[in-house]
Short mmCIF file of C-alpha atoms and ligand atoms in Angstrom, two decimals:
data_model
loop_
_atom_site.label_atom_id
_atom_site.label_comp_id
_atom_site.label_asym_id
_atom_site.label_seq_id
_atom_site.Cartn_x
_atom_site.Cartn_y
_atom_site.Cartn_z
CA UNK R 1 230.30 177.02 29.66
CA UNK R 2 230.43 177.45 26.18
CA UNK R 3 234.03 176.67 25.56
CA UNK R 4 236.72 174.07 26.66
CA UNK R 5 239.89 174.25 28.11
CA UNK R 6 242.23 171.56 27.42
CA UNK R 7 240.73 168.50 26.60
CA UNK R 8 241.76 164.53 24.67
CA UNK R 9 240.73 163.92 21.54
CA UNK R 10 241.94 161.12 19.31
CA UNK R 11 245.46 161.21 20.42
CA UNK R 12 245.67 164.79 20.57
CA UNK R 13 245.79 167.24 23.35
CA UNK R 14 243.19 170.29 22.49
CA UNK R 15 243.58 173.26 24.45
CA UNK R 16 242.07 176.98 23.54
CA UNK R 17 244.78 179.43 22.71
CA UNK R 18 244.50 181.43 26.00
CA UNK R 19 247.36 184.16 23.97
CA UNK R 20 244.96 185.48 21.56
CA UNK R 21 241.82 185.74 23.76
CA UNK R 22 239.28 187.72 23.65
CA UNK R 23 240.07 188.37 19.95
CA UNK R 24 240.05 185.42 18.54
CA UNK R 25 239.01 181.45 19.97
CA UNK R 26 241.57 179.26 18.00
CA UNK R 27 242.08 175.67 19.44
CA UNK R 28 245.25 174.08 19.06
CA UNK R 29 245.84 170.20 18.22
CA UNK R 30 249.07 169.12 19.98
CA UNK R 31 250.39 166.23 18.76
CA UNK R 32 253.81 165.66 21.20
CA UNK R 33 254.72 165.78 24.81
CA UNK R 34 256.77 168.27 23.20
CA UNK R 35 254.37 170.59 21.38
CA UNK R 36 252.24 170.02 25.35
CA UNK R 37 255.25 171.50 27.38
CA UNK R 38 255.46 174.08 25.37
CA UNK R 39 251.95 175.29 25.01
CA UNK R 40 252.68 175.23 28.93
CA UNK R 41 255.71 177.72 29.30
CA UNK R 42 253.88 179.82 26.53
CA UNK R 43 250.66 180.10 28.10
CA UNK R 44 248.58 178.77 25.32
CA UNK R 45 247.20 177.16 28.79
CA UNK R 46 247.96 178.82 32.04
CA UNK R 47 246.23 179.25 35.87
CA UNK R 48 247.89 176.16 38.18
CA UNK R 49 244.76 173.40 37.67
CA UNK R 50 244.70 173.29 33.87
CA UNK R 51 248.25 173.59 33.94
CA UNK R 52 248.04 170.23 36.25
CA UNK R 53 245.43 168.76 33.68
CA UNK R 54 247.25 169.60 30.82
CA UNK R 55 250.39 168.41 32.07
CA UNK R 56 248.94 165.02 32.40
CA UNK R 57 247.07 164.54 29.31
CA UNK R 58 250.63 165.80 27.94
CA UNK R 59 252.48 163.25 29.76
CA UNK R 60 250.05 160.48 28.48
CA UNK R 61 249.96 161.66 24.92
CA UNK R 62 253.85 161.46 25.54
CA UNK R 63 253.96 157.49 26.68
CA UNK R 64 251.94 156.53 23.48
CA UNK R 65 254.46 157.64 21.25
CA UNK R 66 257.39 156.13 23.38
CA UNK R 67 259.18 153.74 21.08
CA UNK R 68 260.98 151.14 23.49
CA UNK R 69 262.37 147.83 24.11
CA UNK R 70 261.37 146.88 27.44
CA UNK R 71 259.51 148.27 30.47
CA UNK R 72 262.67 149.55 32.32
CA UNK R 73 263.43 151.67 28.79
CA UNK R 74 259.76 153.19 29.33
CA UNK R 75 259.93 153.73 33.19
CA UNK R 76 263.46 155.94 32.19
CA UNK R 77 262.12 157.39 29.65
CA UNK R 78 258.75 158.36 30.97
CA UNK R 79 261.16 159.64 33.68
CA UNK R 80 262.43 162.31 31.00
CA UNK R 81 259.43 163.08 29.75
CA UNK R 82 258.34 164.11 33.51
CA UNK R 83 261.49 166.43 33.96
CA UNK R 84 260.51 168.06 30.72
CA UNK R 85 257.30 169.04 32.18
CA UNK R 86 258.38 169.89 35.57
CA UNK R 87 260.80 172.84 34.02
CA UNK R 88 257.75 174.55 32.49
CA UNK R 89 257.15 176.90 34.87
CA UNK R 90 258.06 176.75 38.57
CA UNK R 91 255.30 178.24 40.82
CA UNK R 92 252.18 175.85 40.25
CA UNK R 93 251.87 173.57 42.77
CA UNK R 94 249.22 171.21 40.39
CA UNK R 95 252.52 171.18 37.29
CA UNK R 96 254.64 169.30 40.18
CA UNK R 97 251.14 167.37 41.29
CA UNK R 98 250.62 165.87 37.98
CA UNK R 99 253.76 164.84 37.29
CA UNK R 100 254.19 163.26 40.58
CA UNK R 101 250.92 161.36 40.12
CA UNK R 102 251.14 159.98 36.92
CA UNK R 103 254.57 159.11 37.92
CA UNK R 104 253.01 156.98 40.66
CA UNK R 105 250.84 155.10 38.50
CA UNK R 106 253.92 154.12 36.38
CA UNK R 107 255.22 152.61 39.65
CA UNK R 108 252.04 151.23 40.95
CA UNK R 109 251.70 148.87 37.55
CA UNK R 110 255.32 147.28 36.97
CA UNK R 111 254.57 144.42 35.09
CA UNK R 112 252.34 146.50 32.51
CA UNK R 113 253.76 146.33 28.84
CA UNK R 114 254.47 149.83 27.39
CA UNK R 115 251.43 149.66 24.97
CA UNK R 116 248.88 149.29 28.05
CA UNK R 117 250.71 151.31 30.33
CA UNK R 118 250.55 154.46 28.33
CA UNK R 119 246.90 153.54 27.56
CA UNK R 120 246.20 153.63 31.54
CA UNK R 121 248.00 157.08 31.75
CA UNK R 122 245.34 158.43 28.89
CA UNK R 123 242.51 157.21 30.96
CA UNK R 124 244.14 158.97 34.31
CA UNK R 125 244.56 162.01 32.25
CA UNK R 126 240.67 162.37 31.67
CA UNK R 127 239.88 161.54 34.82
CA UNK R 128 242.38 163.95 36.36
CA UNK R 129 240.24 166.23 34.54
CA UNK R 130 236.78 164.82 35.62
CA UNK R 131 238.13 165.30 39.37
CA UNK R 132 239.19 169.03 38.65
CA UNK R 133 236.04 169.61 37.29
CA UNK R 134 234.15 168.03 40.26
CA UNK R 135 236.48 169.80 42.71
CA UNK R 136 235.50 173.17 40.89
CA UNK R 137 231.67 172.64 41.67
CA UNK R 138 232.48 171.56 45.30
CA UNK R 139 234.28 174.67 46.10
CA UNK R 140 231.88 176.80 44.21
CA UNK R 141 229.35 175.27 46.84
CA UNK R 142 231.44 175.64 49.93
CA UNK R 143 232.27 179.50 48.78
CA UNK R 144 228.82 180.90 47.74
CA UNK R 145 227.57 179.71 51.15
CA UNK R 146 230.05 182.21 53.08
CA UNK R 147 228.71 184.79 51.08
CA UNK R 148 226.17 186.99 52.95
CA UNK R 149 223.31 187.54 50.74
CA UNK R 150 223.85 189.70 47.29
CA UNK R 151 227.60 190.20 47.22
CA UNK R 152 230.06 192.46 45.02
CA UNK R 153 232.78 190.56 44.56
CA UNK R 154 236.75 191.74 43.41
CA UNK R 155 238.61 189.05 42.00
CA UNK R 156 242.47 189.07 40.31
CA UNK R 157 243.89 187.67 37.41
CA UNK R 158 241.95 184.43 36.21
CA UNK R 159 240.82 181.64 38.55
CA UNK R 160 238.13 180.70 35.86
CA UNK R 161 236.87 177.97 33.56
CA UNK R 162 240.31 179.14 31.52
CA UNK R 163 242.36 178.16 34.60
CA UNK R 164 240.48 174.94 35.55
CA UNK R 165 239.11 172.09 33.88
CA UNK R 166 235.98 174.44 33.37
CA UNK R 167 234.08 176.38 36.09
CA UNK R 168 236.61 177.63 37.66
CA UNK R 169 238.09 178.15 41.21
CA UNK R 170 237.39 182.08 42.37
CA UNK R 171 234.78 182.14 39.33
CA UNK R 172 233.39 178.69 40.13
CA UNK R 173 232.21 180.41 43.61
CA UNK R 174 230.96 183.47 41.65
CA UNK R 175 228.95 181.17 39.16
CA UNK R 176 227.23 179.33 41.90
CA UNK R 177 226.58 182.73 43.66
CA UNK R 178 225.29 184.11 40.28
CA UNK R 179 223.11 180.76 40.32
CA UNK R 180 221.99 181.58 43.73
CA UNK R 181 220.94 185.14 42.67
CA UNK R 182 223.66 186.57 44.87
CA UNK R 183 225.69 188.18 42.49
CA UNK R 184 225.51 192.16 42.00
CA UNK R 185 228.51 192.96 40.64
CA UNK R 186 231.93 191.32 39.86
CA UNK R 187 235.31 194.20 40.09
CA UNK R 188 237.67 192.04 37.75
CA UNK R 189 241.42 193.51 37.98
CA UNK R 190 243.13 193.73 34.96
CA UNK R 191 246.11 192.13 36.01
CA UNK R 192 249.20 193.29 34.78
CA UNK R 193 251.52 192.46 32.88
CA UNK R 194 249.59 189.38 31.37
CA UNK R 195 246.38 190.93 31.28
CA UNK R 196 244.56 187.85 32.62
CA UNK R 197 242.05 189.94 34.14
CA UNK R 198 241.04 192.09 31.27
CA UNK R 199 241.35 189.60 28.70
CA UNK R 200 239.92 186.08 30.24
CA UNK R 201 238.18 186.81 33.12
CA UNK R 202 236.29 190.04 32.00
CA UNK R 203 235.86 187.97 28.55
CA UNK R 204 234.56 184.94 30.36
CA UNK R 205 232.20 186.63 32.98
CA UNK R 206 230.55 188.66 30.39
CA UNK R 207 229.74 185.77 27.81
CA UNK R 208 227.95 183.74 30.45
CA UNK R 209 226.14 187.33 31.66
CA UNK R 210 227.39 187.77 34.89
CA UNK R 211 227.62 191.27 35.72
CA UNK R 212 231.66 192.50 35.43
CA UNK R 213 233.13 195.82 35.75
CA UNK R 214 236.73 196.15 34.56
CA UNK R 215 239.14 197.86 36.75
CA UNK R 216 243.25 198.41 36.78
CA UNK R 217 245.10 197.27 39.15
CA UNK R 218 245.37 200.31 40.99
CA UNK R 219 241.93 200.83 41.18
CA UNK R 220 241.16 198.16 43.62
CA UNK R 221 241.92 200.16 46.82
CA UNK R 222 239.83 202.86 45.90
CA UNK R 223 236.78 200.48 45.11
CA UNK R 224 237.17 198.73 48.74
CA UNK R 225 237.30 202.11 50.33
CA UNK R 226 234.12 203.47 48.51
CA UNK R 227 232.38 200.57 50.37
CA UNK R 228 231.86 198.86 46.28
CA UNK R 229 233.50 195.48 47.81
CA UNK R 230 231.75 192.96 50.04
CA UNK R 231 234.17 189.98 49.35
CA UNK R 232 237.70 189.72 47.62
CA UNK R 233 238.09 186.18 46.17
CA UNK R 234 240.95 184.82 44.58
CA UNK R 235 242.64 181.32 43.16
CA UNK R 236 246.56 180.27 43.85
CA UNK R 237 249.07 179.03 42.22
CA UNK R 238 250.48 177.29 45.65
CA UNK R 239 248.88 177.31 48.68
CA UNK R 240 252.22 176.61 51.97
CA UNK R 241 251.65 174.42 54.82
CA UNK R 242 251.06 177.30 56.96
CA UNK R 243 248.23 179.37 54.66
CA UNK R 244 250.69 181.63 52.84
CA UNK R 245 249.17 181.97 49.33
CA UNK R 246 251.18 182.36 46.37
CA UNK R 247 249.25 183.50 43.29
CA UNK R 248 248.92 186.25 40.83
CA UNK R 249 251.83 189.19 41.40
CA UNK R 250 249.39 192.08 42.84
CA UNK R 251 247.46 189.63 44.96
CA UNK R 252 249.32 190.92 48.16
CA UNK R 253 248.36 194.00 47.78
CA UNK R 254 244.87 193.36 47.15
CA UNK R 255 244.86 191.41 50.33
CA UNK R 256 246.60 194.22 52.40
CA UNK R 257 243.41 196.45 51.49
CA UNK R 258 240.99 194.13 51.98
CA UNK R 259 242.15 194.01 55.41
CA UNK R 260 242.26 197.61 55.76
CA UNK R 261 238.78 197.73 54.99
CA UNK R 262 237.54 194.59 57.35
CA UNK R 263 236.74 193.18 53.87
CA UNK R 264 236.90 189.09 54.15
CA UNK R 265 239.93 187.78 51.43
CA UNK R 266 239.27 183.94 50.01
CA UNK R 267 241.06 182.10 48.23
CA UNK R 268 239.85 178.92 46.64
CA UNK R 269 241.87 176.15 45.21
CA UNK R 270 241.76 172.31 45.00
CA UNK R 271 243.62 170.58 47.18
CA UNK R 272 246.32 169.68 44.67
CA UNK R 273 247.43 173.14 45.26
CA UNK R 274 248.09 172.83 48.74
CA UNK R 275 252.16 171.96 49.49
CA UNK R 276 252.23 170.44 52.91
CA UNK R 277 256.10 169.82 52.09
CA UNK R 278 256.54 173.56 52.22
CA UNK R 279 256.31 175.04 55.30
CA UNK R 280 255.91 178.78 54.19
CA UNK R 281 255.78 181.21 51.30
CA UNK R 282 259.10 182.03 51.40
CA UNK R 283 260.09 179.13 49.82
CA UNK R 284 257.47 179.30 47.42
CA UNK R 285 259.63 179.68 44.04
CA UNK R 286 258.32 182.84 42.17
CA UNK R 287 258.96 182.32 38.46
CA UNK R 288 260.57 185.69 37.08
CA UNK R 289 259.26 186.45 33.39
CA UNK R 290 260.44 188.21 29.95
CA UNK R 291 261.21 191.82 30.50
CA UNK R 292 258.85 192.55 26.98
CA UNK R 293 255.81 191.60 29.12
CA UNK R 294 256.28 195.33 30.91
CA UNK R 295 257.92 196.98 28.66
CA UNK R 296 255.74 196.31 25.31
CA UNK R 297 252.46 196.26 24.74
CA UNK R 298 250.84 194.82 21.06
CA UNK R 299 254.35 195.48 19.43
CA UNK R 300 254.14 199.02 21.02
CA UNK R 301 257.53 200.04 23.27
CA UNK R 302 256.40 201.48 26.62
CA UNK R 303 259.33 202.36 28.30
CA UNK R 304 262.98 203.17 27.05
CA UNK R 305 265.26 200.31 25.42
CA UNK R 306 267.40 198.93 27.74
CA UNK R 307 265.60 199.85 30.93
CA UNK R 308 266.34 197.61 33.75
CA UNK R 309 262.96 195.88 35.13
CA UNK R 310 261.59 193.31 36.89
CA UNK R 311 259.04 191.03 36.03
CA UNK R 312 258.07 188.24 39.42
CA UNK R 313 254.91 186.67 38.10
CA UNK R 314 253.52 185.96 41.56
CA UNK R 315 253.97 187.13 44.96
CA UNK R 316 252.86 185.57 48.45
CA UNK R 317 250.00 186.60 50.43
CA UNK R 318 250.61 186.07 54.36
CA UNK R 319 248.17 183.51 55.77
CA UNK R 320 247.26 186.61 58.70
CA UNK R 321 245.61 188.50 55.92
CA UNK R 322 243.64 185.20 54.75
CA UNK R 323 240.29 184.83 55.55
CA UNK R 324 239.45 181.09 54.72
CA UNK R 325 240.53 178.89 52.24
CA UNK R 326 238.26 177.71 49.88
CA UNK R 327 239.06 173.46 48.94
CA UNK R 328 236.79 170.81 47.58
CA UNK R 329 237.00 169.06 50.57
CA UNK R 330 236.48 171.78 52.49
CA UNK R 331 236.76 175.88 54.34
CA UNK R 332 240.04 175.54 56.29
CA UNK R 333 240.17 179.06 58.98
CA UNK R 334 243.36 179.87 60.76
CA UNK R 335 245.42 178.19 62.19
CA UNK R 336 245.33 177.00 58.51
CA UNK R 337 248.39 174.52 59.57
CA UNK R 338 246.10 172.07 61.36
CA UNK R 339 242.67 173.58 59.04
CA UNK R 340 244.37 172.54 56.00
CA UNK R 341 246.44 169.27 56.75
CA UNK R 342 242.66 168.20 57.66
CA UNK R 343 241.50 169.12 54.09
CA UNK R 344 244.07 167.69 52.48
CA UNK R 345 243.94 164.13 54.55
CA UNK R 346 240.27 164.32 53.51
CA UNK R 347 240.82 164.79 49.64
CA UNK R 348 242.68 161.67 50.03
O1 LIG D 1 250.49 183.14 35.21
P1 LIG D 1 249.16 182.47 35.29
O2 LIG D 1 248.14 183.08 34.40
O3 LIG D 1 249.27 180.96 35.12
O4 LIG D 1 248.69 182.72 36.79
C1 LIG D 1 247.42 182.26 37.18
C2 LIG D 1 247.04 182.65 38.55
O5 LIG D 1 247.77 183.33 39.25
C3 LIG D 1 245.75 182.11 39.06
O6 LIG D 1 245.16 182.99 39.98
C4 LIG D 1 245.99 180.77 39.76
O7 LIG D 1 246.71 179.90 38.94
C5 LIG D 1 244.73 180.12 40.17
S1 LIG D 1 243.82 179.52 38.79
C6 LIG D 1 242.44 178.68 39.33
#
């Protein structure tokens, strides 16, 4: 891949403005914990693994510029610095993850001084990205072998290099198809509001040559039923203990006509996705965006002033319309709460 996602660079966080793709490729130095959360809730960096990555280098970058007295002053305030993070956005399972496991390191090394403390937490930020990037190829392995020979694939928002360390999660299975010779054609939605679909996935695919066609949203049906589709495959934002899938708002839908058309729905996502601790989807929390995102368009109004709308960024797939689930460790099939409890032991 010819571009990089979020990465460390002499006490900086880097990450490739995601906002102003495919126009323009702009990287951003972030110099603060700050600057990091921010570029978070914005979506300079979005899709739930790099957010996870990000979060981490951000929460490292953070503990280098704490200026304290004592180790308890650093545990407290490195404490902060996790809420700060955490109340970025509210759906990604890997946000919550990353906080909670650079958190643990904290506790694991008590009788660090501040200085080396927050130099461990750099070195777990790169190799929280190493293991996203591994996880990436591992699914991409486990997913292209379900695929029966040459596939057309549909695909929603971004689950790509852009969402991921690189590689990707949906579009890591897609690459190692494509590098298996199996891939004929990939249906990317466009994914409204954000336009995910139509600006990073379509703009990804077609740099590294893989055959996309760009469709709206509403299109997908129609594709399955014209017998275009031989696999749906999609990432998630937060995978319940039971197989619900929360990811992309439109994903549902997708899944309801895959199913209509005995077309097999994945989903593939690392096990830092997966939330044991909640038992379904409905308590999935479904973060609830700006208004503008529907009702403007490149500074253009679409809709009257003052219209009431509603904007849920994500929306939960039952696990009955699931297929598999697509981990590093592993392809968990219903009864995904045994099937996945498995997976997630093993990533362990
Ligand atoms: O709002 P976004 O762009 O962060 O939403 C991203 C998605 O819904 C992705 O499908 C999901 O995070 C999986 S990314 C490998």
């Amino acid at each position: 891949m010819s571009f990089e996602t979020v990465a460390w660079n002499a006490g900086e966080v880097v990450l490739i403005d995601q906002r102003r793709l495919p126009g323009e490729e702009i990287y951003l130095r972030l110099k603060t914990a700050v600057e990091v959360a921010e570029a978070i809730r914005d979506m300079v960096v979005r899709g739930a693994p790099a957010i996870g990555v990000t979060a981490c280098m951000g929460l490292a970058l953070g503990a280098t510029q704490l200026e304290v007295k004592s180790r308890a002053e650093f545990n407290e305030r490195f404490a902060d610095l996790g809420r700060l993070f955490a109340a970025t956005r509210p759906t990604a399972r890997n946000l919550f993850w990353a906080v909670a496991r650079m958190q643990s390191l904290v506790a694991a090394h008590p009788d660090k001084a501040p200085g080396d403390m927050a130099a461990i937490l750099v070195a777990e930020g790169e190799r929280v990205k190493q293991e996203d990037l591994r996880a990436c190829h591992a699914m991409g392995r486990h997913g292209a072998a379900l695929l029966e020979g040459p596939s057309r694939i549909l695909t929603h928002c971004n689950a790509g290099g852009l969402a991921t360390a690189g590689y990707g999660t949906a579009l890591g299975i897609i690459r190692a198809a494509h590098a298996a010779g199996n891939i004929t054609m990939v249906y990317a939605d466009e994914t409204r509001p954000f336009l995910q679909g139509a600006r990073l996935t379509a703009w990804e695919l077609h740099r590294d040559l893989i055959p996309v066609t760009l469709i709206t949203d509403s299109m997908s049906g129609l594709m399955m039923r014209r017998g275009n589709v031989d696999a749906v495959v999609v990432g998630s934002d937060r995978i319940a203990a039971n197989g619900d899938v929360a990811n992309k708002i439109g994903t549902y839908l997708v899944a309801v006509a895959a199913r209509d058309n005995n077309i097999p729905f994945y989903v593939a996502a690392p096990t830092t996705t997966v939330d044991l601790d909640t038992p379904t989807g409905d308590t999935i929390p479904i973060e609830e965006r700006d208004p503008d995102e529907i009702t403007m368009m490149g500074g253009v109004r679409l809709a009257p002033e003052g219209i009431q709308v509603a904007n849920p960024a994500f929306d939960i797939t039952p696990a009955r319309l699931v297929t598999a689930i697509i981990t590093e460790t592993g392809v968990a099939r219903p009864p995904y709460t045994e099937s996945l409890a498995a997976l997630v032991a093993a990533a362990s």
